[in-house]
Amino acid sequence: MERVNEVAERALAERKQDPKNLIARMTDAVHGFVGDAEQSDDLTMLAIQFLKGTPPPEC
């Protein structure tokens, strides 16, 4: 969990916390952590961006 927090904090400090960038950074961090180990499970990530004051899109 610490690695996830470190990646998120770094992105926030660099003001690069948009969802696409966060997913890319997290993916890179995971691949860096596991190295050449065989993948034993899938990897699912979800990033949501809250835009304060923005009305929801019409359906």
JSON list of N, CA and C in Angstrom, two decimals:
[
{"chain": "A", "resi": 1, "resn": "MET", "atom": "N", "xyz": [0.82, -1.19, 0.00]},
{"chain": "A", "resi": 1, "resn": "MET", "atom": "CA", "xyz": [0.00, 0.00, 0.00]},
{"chain": "A", "resi": 1, "resn": "MET", "atom": "C", "xyz": [0.87, 1.26, 0.00]},
{"chain": "A", "resi": 2, "resn": "GLU", "atom": "N", "xyz": [2.03, 1.18, 0.62]},
{"chain": "A", "resi": 2, "resn": "GLU", "atom": "CA", "xyz": [2.91, 2.34, 0.67]},
{"chain": "A", "resi": 2, "resn": "GLU", "atom": "C", "xyz": [3.33, 2.78, -0.72]},
{"chain": "A", "resi": 3, "resn": "ARG", "atom": "N", "xyz": [3.60, 1.82, -1.60]},
{"chain": "A", "resi": 3, "resn": "ARG", "atom": "CA", "xyz": [4.02, 2.16, -2.96]},
{"chain": "A", "resi": 3, "resn": "ARG", "atom": "C", "xyz": [2.92, 2.89, -3.70]},
{"chain": "A", "resi": 4, "resn": "VAL", "atom": "N", "xyz": [1.69, 2.47, -3.51]},
{"chain": "A", "resi": 4, "resn": "VAL", "atom": "CA", "xyz": [0.55, 3.13, -4.15]},
{"chain": "A", "resi": 4, "resn": "VAL", "atom": "C", "xyz": [0.46, 4.57, -3.66]},
{"chain": "A", "resi": 5, "resn": "ASN", "atom": "N", "xyz": [0.59, 4.76, -2.37]},
{"chain": "A", "resi": 5, "resn": "ASN", "atom": "CA", "xyz": [0.54, 6.11, -1.80]},
{"chain": "A", "resi": 5, "resn": "ASN", "atom": "C", "xyz": [1.69, 6.98, -2.32]},
{"chain": "A", "resi": 6, "resn": "GLU", "atom": "N", "xyz": [2.88, 6.39, -2.42]},
{"chain": "A", "resi": 6, "resn": "GLU", "atom": "CA", "xyz": [4.03, 7.14, -2.93]},
{"chain": "A", "resi": 6, "resn": "GLU", "atom": "C", "xyz": [3.80, 7.61, -4.36]},
{"chain": "A", "resi": 7, "resn": "VAL", "atom": "N", "xyz": [3.28, 6.72, -5.20]},
{"chain": "A", "resi": 7, "resn": "VAL", "atom": "CA", "xyz": [3.01, 7.08, -6.60]},
{"chain": "A", "resi": 7, "resn": "VAL", "atom": "C", "xyz": [1.96, 8.19, -6.66]},
{"chain": "A", "resi": 8, "resn": "ALA", "atom": "N", "xyz": [0.90, 8.06, -5.87]},
{"chain": "A", "resi": 8, "resn": "ALA", "atom": "CA", "xyz": [-0.16, 9.07, -5.86]},
{"chain": "A", "resi": 8, "resn": "ALA", "atom": "C", "xyz": [0.35, 10.40, -5.34]},
{"chain": "A", "resi": 9, "resn": "GLU", "atom": "N", "xyz": [1.14, 10.38, -4.27]},
{"chain": "A", "resi": 9, "resn": "GLU", "atom": "CA", "xyz": [1.68, 11.62, -3.70]},
{"chain": "A", "resi": 9, "resn": "GLU", "atom": "C", "xyz": [2.62, 12.31, -4.69]},
{"chain": "A", "resi": 10, "resn": "ARG", "atom": "N", "xyz": [3.44, 11.53, -5.40]},
{"chain": "A", "resi": 10, "resn": "ARG", "atom": "CA", "xyz": [4.35, 12.10, -6.38]},
{"chain": "A", "resi": 10, "resn": "ARG", "atom": "C", "xyz": [3.57, 12.77, -7.51]},
{"chain": "A", "resi": 11, "resn": "ALA", "atom": "N", "xyz": [2.52, 12.09, -7.98]},
{"chain": "A", "resi": 11, "resn": "ALA", "atom": "CA", "xyz": [1.69, 12.65, -9.05]},
{"chain": "A", "resi": 11, "resn": "ALA", "atom": "C", "xyz": [1.01, 13.94, -8.59]},
{"chain": "A", "resi": 12, "resn": "LEU", "atom": "N", "xyz": [0.54, 13.95, -7.36]},
{"chain": "A", "resi": 12, "resn": "LEU", "atom": "CA", "xyz": [-0.11, 15.14, -6.81]},
{"chain": "A", "resi": 12, "resn": "LEU", "atom": "C", "xyz": [0.90, 16.29, -6.70]},
{"chain": "A", "resi": 13, "resn": "ALA", "atom": "N", "xyz": [2.09, 15.99, -6.23]},
{"chain": "A", "resi": 13, "resn": "ALA", "atom": "CA", "xyz": [3.12, 17.03, -6.08]},
{"chain": "A", "resi": 13, "resn": "ALA", "atom": "C", "xyz": [3.51, 17.61, -7.44]},
{"chain": "A", "resi": 14, "resn": "GLU", "atom": "N", "xyz": [3.50, 16.77, -8.47]},
{"chain": "A", "resi": 14, "resn": "GLU", "atom": "CA", "xyz": [3.86, 17.23, -9.81]},
{"chain": "A", "resi": 14, "resn": "GLU", "atom": "C", "xyz": [2.65, 17.77, -10.58]},
{"chain": "A", "resi": 15, "resn": "ARG", "atom": "N", "xyz": [1.50, 17.80, -9.91]},
{"chain": "A", "resi": 15, "resn": "ARG", "atom": "CA", "xyz": [0.24, 18.27, -10.50]},
{"chain": "A", "resi": 15, "resn": "ARG", "atom": "C", "xyz": [-0.09, 17.49, -11.77]},
{"chain": "A", "resi": 16, "resn": "LYS", "atom": "N", "xyz": [0.12, 16.19, -11.72]},
{"chain": "A", "resi": 16, "resn": "LYS", "atom": "CA", "xyz": [-0.17, 15.29, -12.84]},
{"chain": "A", "resi": 16, "resn": "LYS", "atom": "C", "xyz": [-1.08, 14.16, -12.35]},
{"chain": "A", "resi": 17, "resn": "GLN", "atom": "N", "xyz": [-2.22, 14.55, -11.76]},
{"chain": "A", "resi": 17, "resn": "GLN", "atom": "CA", "xyz": [-3.08, 13.55, -11.16]},
{"chain": "A", "resi": 17, "resn": "GLN", "atom": "C", "xyz": [-4.32, 13.22, -11.99]},
{"chain": "A", "resi": 18, "resn": "ASP", "atom": "N", "xyz": [-4.30, 13.52, -13.30]},
{"chain": "A", "resi": 18, "resn": "ASP", "atom": "CA", "xyz": [-5.45, 13.15, -14.12]},
{"chain": "A", "resi": 18, "resn": "ASP", "atom": "C", "xyz": [-5.51, 11.62, -14.20]},
{"chain": "A", "resi": 19, "resn": "PRO", "atom": "N", "xyz": [-6.71, 11.05, -14.38]},
{"chain": "A", "resi": 19, "resn": "PRO", "atom": "CA", "xyz": [-6.89, 9.60, -14.33]},
{"chain": "A", "resi": 19, "resn": "PRO", "atom": "C", "xyz": [-5.97, 8.82, -15.27]},
{"chain": "A", "resi": 20, "resn": "LYS", "atom": "N", "xyz": [-5.81, 9.25, -16.50]},
{"chain": "A", "resi": 20, "resn": "LYS", "atom": "CA", "xyz": [-4.97, 8.52, -17.45]},
{"chain": "A", "resi": 20, "resn": "LYS", "atom": "C", "xyz": [-3.52, 8.47, -16.97]},
{"chain": "A", "resi": 21, "resn": "ASN", "atom": "N", "xyz": [-3.03, 9.58, -16.45]},
{"chain": "A", "resi": 21, "resn": "ASN", "atom": "CA", "xyz": [-1.65, 9.65, -15.95]},
{"chain": "A", "resi": 21, "resn": "ASN", "atom": "C", "xyz": [-1.48, 8.77, -14.71]},
{"chain": "A", "resi": 22, "resn": "LEU", "atom": "N", "xyz": [-2.45, 8.80, -13.80]},
{"chain": "A", "resi": 22, "resn": "LEU", "atom": "CA", "xyz": [-2.36, 7.98, -12.59]},
{"chain": "A", "resi": 22, "resn": "LEU", "atom": "C", "xyz": [-2.34, 6.49, -12.93]},
{"chain": "A", "resi": 23, "resn": "ILE", "atom": "N", "xyz": [-3.19, 6.07, -13.86]},
{"chain": "A", "resi": 23, "resn": "ILE", "atom": "CA", "xyz": [-3.21, 4.66, -14.26]},
{"chain": "A", "resi": 23, "resn": "ILE", "atom": "C", "xyz": [-1.86, 4.27, -14.86]},
{"chain": "A", "resi": 24, "resn": "ALA", "atom": "N", "xyz": [-1.30, 5.12, -15.70]},
{"chain": "A", "resi": 24, "resn": "ALA", "atom": "CA", "xyz": [0.00, 4.83, -16.31]},
{"chain": "A", "resi": 24, "resn": "ALA", "atom": "C", "xyz": [1.09, 4.72, -15.25]},
{"chain": "A", "resi": 25, "resn": "ARG", "atom": "N", "xyz": [1.08, 5.64, -14.30]},
{"chain": "A", "resi": 25, "resn": "ARG", "atom": "CA", "xyz": [2.10, 5.63, -13.23]},
{"chain": "A", "resi": 25, "resn": "ARG", "atom": "C", "xyz": [1.95, 4.38, -12.36]},
{"chain": "A", "resi": 26, "resn": "MET", "atom": "N", "xyz": [0.73, 4.03, -12.01]},
{"chain": "A", "resi": 26, "resn": "MET", "atom": "CA", "xyz": [0.50, 2.85, -11.17]},
{"chain": "A", "resi": 26, "resn": "MET", "atom": "C", "xyz": [0.91, 1.58, -11.92]},
{"chain": "A", "resi": 27, "resn": "THR", "atom": "N", "xyz": [0.59, 1.51, -13.20]},
{"chain": "A", "resi": 27, "resn": "THR", "atom": "CA", "xyz": [0.96, 0.35, -14.00]},
{"chain": "A", "resi": 27, "resn": "THR", "atom": "C", "xyz": [2.48, 0.21, -14.05]},
{"chain": "A", "resi": 28, "resn": "ASP", "atom": "N", "xyz": [3.18, 1.31, -14.28]},
{"chain": "A", "resi": 28, "resn": "ASP", "atom": "CA", "xyz": [4.64, 1.28, -14.30]},
{"chain": "A", "resi": 28, "resn": "ASP", "atom": "C", "xyz": [5.20, 0.84, -12.95]},
{"chain": "A", "resi": 29, "resn": "ALA", "atom": "N", "xyz": [4.60, 1.33, -11.87]},
{"chain": "A", "resi": 29, "resn": "ALA", "atom": "CA", "xyz": [5.06, 0.96, -10.53]},
{"chain": "A", "resi": 29, "resn": "ALA", "atom": "C", "xyz": [4.86, -0.53, -10.27]},
{"chain": "A", "resi": 30, "resn": "VAL", "atom": "N", "xyz": [3.73, -1.07, -10.69]},
{"chain": "A", "resi": 30, "resn": "VAL", "atom": "CA", "xyz": [3.46, -2.50, -10.51]},
{"chain": "A", "resi": 30, "resn": "VAL", "atom": "C", "xyz": [4.46, -3.33, -11.31]},
{"chain": "A", "resi": 31, "resn": "HIS", "atom": "N", "xyz": [4.66, -2.97, -12.57]},
{"chain": "A", "resi": 31, "resn": "HIS", "atom": "CA", "xyz": [5.61, -3.71, -13.41]},
{"chain": "A", "resi": 31, "resn": "HIS", "atom": "C", "xyz": [7.03, -3.62, -12.85]},
{"chain": "A", "resi": 32, "resn": "GLY", "atom": "N", "xyz": [7.39, -2.47, -12.31]},
{"chain": "A", "resi": 32, "resn": "GLY", "atom": "CA", "xyz": [8.69, -2.32, -11.69]},
{"chain": "A", "resi": 32, "resn": "GLY", "atom": "C", "xyz": [8.84, -3.18, -10.45]},
{"chain": "A", "resi": 33, "resn": "PHE", "atom": "N", "xyz": [7.76, -3.35, -9.71]},
{"chain": "A", "resi": 33, "resn": "PHE", "atom": "CA", "xyz": [7.78, -4.14, -8.48]},
{"chain": "A", "resi": 33, "resn": "PHE", "atom": "C", "xyz": [7.89, -5.62, -8.77]},
{"chain": "A", "resi": 34, "resn": "VAL", "atom": "N", "xyz": [7.10, -6.12, -9.73]},
{"chain": "A", "resi": 34, "resn": "VAL", "atom": "CA", "xyz": [7.08, -7.57, -9.99]},
{"chain": "A", "resi": 34, "resn": "VAL", "atom": "C", "xyz": [8.25, -8.02, -10.86]},
{"chain": "A", "resi": 35, "resn": "GLY", "atom": "N", "xyz": [8.85, -7.08, -11.60]},
{"chain": "A", "resi": 35, "resn": "GLY", "atom": "CA", "xyz": [10.00, -7.44, -12.42]},
{"chain": "A", "resi": 35, "resn": "GLY", "atom": "C", "xyz": [9.66, -8.49, -13.46]},
{"chain": "A", "resi": 36, "resn": "ASP", "atom": "N", "xyz": [10.45, -9.55, -13.49]},
{"chain": "A", "resi": 36, "resn": "ASP", "atom": "CA", "xyz": [10.25, -10.61, -14.49]},
{"chain": "A", "resi": 36, "resn": "ASP", "atom": "C", "xyz": [9.40, -11.77, -13.97]},
{"chain": "A", "resi": 37, "resn": "ALA", "atom": "N", "xyz": [8.80, -11.59, -12.79]},
{"chain": "A", "resi": 37, "resn": "ALA", "atom": "CA", "xyz": [7.96, -12.66, -12.23]},
{"chain": "A", "resi": 37, "resn": "ALA", "atom": "C", "xyz": [6.76, -12.92, -13.14]},
{"chain": "A", "resi": 38, "resn": "GLU", "atom": "N", "xyz": [6.37, -14.19, -13.21]},
{"chain": "A", "resi": 38, "resn": "GLU", "atom": "CA", "xyz": [5.22, -14.57, -14.02]},
{"chain": "A", "resi": 38, "resn": "GLU", "atom": "C", "xyz": [3.95, -13.99, -13.42]},
{"chain": "A", "resi": 39, "resn": "GLN", "atom": "N", "xyz": [3.09, -13.46, -14.27]},
{"chain": "A", "resi": 39, "resn": "GLN", "atom": "CA", "xyz": [1.83, -12.88, -13.79]},
{"chain": "A", "resi": 39, "resn": "GLN", "atom": "C", "xyz": [0.91, -14.00, -13.34]},
{"chain": "A", "resi": 40, "resn": "SER", "atom": "N", "xyz": [0.43, -13.92, -12.10]},
{"chain": "A", "resi": 40, "resn": "SER", "atom": "CA", "xyz": [-0.43, -14.96, -11.55]},
{"chain": "A", "resi": 40, "resn": "SER", "atom": "C", "xyz": [-1.90, -14.55, -11.48]},
{"chain": "A", "resi": 41, "resn": "ASP", "atom": "N", "xyz": [-2.16, -13.29, -11.76]},
{"chain": "A", "resi": 41, "resn": "ASP", "atom": "CA", "xyz": [-3.53, -12.79, -11.68]},
{"chain": "A", "resi": 41, "resn": "ASP", "atom": "C", "xyz": [-3.65, -11.58, -12.59]},
{"chain": "A", "resi": 42, "resn": "ASP", "atom": "N", "xyz": [-4.89, -11.17, -12.84]},
{"chain": "A", "resi": 42, "resn": "ASP", "atom": "CA", "xyz": [-5.08, -9.99, -13.68]},
{"chain": "A", "resi": 42, "resn": "ASP", "atom": "C", "xyz": [-4.89, -8.72, -12.84]},
{"chain": "A", "resi": 43, "resn": "LEU", "atom": "N", "xyz": [-4.88, -7.60, -13.52]},
{"chain": "A", "resi": 43, "resn": "LEU", "atom": "CA", "xyz": [-4.68, -6.32, -12.86]},
{"chain": "A", "resi": 43, "resn": "LEU", "atom": "C", "xyz": [-5.78, -5.38, -13.33]},
{"chain": "A", "resi": 44, "resn": "THR", "atom": "N", "xyz": [-6.58, -4.91, -12.40]},
{"chain": "A", "resi": 44, "resn": "THR", "atom": "CA", "xyz": [-7.67, -4.00, -12.73]},
{"chain": "A", "resi": 44, "resn": "THR", "atom": "C", "xyz": [-7.49, -2.72, -11.92]},
{"chain": "A", "resi": 45, "resn": "MET", "atom": "N", "xyz": [-7.57, -1.59, -12.60]},
{"chain": "A", "resi": 45, "resn": "MET", "atom": "CA", "xyz": [-7.47, -0.29, -11.93]},
{"chain": "A", "resi": 45, "resn": "MET", "atom": "C", "xyz": [-8.59, 0.61, -12.42]},
{"chain": "A", "resi": 46, "resn": "LEU", "atom": "N", "xyz": [-9.01, 1.49, -11.55]},
{"chain": "A", "resi": 46, "resn": "LEU", "atom": "CA", "xyz": [-10.04, 2.47, -11.88]},
{"chain": "A", "resi": 46, "resn": "LEU", "atom": "C", "xyz": [-9.64, 3.79, -11.26]},
{"chain": "A", "resi": 47, "resn": "ALA", "atom": "N", "xyz": [-9.64, 4.84, -12.06]},
{"chain": "A", "resi": 47, "resn": "ALA", "atom": "CA", "xyz": [-9.35, 6.18, -11.56]},
{"chain": "A", "resi": 47, "resn": "ALA", "atom": "C", "xyz": [-10.53, 7.08, -11.93]},
{"chain": "A", "resi": 48, "resn": "ILE", "atom": "N", "xyz": [-11.00, 7.81, -10.96]},
{"chain": "A", "resi": 48, "resn": "ILE", "atom": "CA", "xyz": [-12.15, 8.70, -11.16]},
{"chain": "A", "resi": 48, "resn": "ILE", "atom": "C", "xyz": [-11.72, 10.12, -10.89]},
{"chain": "A", "resi": 49, "resn": "GLN", "atom": "N", "xyz": [-12.10, 11.01, -11.78]},
{"chain": "A", "resi": 49, "resn": "GLN", "atom": "CA", "xyz": [-11.77, 12.43, -11.60]},
{"chain": "A", "resi": 49, "resn": "GLN", "atom": "C", "xyz": [-13.03, 13.19, -11.22]},
{"chain": "A", "resi": 50, "resn": "PHE", "atom": "N", "xyz": [-12.98, 13.89, -10.10]},
{"chain": "A", "resi": 50, "resn": "PHE", "atom": "CA", "xyz": [-14.08, 14.72, -9.64]},
{"chain": "A", "resi": 50, "resn": "PHE", "atom": "C", "xyz": [-13.82, 16.16, -10.05]},
{"chain": "A", "resi": 51, "resn": "LEU", "atom": "N", "xyz": [-14.72, 16.71, -10.80]},
{"chain": "A", "resi": 51, "resn": "LEU", "atom": "CA", "xyz": [-14.59, 18.11, -11.24]},
{"chain": "A", "resi": 51, "resn": "LEU", "atom": "C", "xyz": [-15.60, 18.93, -10.46]},
{"chain": "A", "resi": 52, "resn": "LYS", "atom": "N", "xyz": [-15.17, 19.56, -9.40]},
{"chain": "A", "resi": 52, "resn": "LYS", "atom": "CA", "xyz": [-16.04, 20.34, -8.54]},
{"chain": "A", "resi": 52, "resn": "LYS", "atom": "C", "xyz": [-16.69, 21.47, -9.31]},
{"chain": "A", "resi": 53, "resn": "GLY", "atom": "N", "xyz": [-17.99, 21.59, -9.18]},
{"chain": "A", "resi": 53, "resn": "GLY", "atom": "CA", "xyz": [-18.72, 22.66, -9.81]},
{"chain": "A", "resi": 53, "resn": "GLY", "atom": "C", "xyz": [-19.13, 22.38, -11.25]},
{"chain": "A", "resi": 54, "resn": "THR", "atom": "N", "xyz": [-18.76, 21.21, -11.77]},
{"chain": "A", "resi": 54, "resn": "THR", "atom": "CA", "xyz": [-19.12, 20.86, -13.13]},
{"chain": "A", "resi": 54, "resn": "THR", "atom": "C", "xyz": [-20.43, 20.09, -13.12]},
{"chain": "A", "resi": 55, "resn": "PRO", "atom": "N", "xyz": [-21.44, 20.56, -13.86]},
{"chain": "A", "resi": 55, "resn": "PRO", "atom": "CA", "xyz": [-22.71, 19.83, -13.86]},
{"chain": "A", "resi": 55, "resn": "PRO", "atom": "C", "xyz": [-22.54, 18.47, -14.55]},
{"chain": "A", "resi": 56, "resn": "PRO", "atom": "N", "xyz": [-23.31, 17.47, -14.11]},
{"chain": "A", "resi": 56, "resn": "PRO", "atom": "CA", "xyz": [-23.20, 16.13, -14.72]},
{"chain": "A", "resi": 56, "resn": "PRO", "atom": "C", "xyz": [-23.68, 16.19, -16.17]},
{"chain": "A", "resi": 57, "resn": "PRO", "atom": "N", "xyz": [-23.12, 15.31, -17.03]},
{"chain": "A", "resi": 57, "resn": "PRO", "atom": "CA", "xyz": [-23.55, 15.30, -18.42]},
{"chain": "A", "resi": 57, "resn": "PRO", "atom": "C", "xyz": [-25.00, 14.81, -18.53]},
{"chain": "A", "resi": 58, "resn": "GLU", "atom": "N", "xyz": [-25.68, 15.31, -19.53]},
{"chain": "A", "resi": 58, "resn": "GLU", "atom": "CA", "xyz": [-27.06, 14.87, -19.73]},
{"chain": "A", "resi": 58, "resn": "GLU", "atom": "C", "xyz": [-27.06, 13.52, -20.40]},
{"chain": "A", "resi": 59, "resn": "CYS", "atom": "N", "xyz": [-28.01, 12.69, -19.99]},
{"chain": "A", "resi": 59, "resn": "CYS", "atom": "CA", "xyz": [-28.12, 11.33, -20.56]},
{"chain": "A", "resi": 59, "resn": "CYS", "atom": "C", "xyz": [-28.88, 11.34, -21.86]}
]
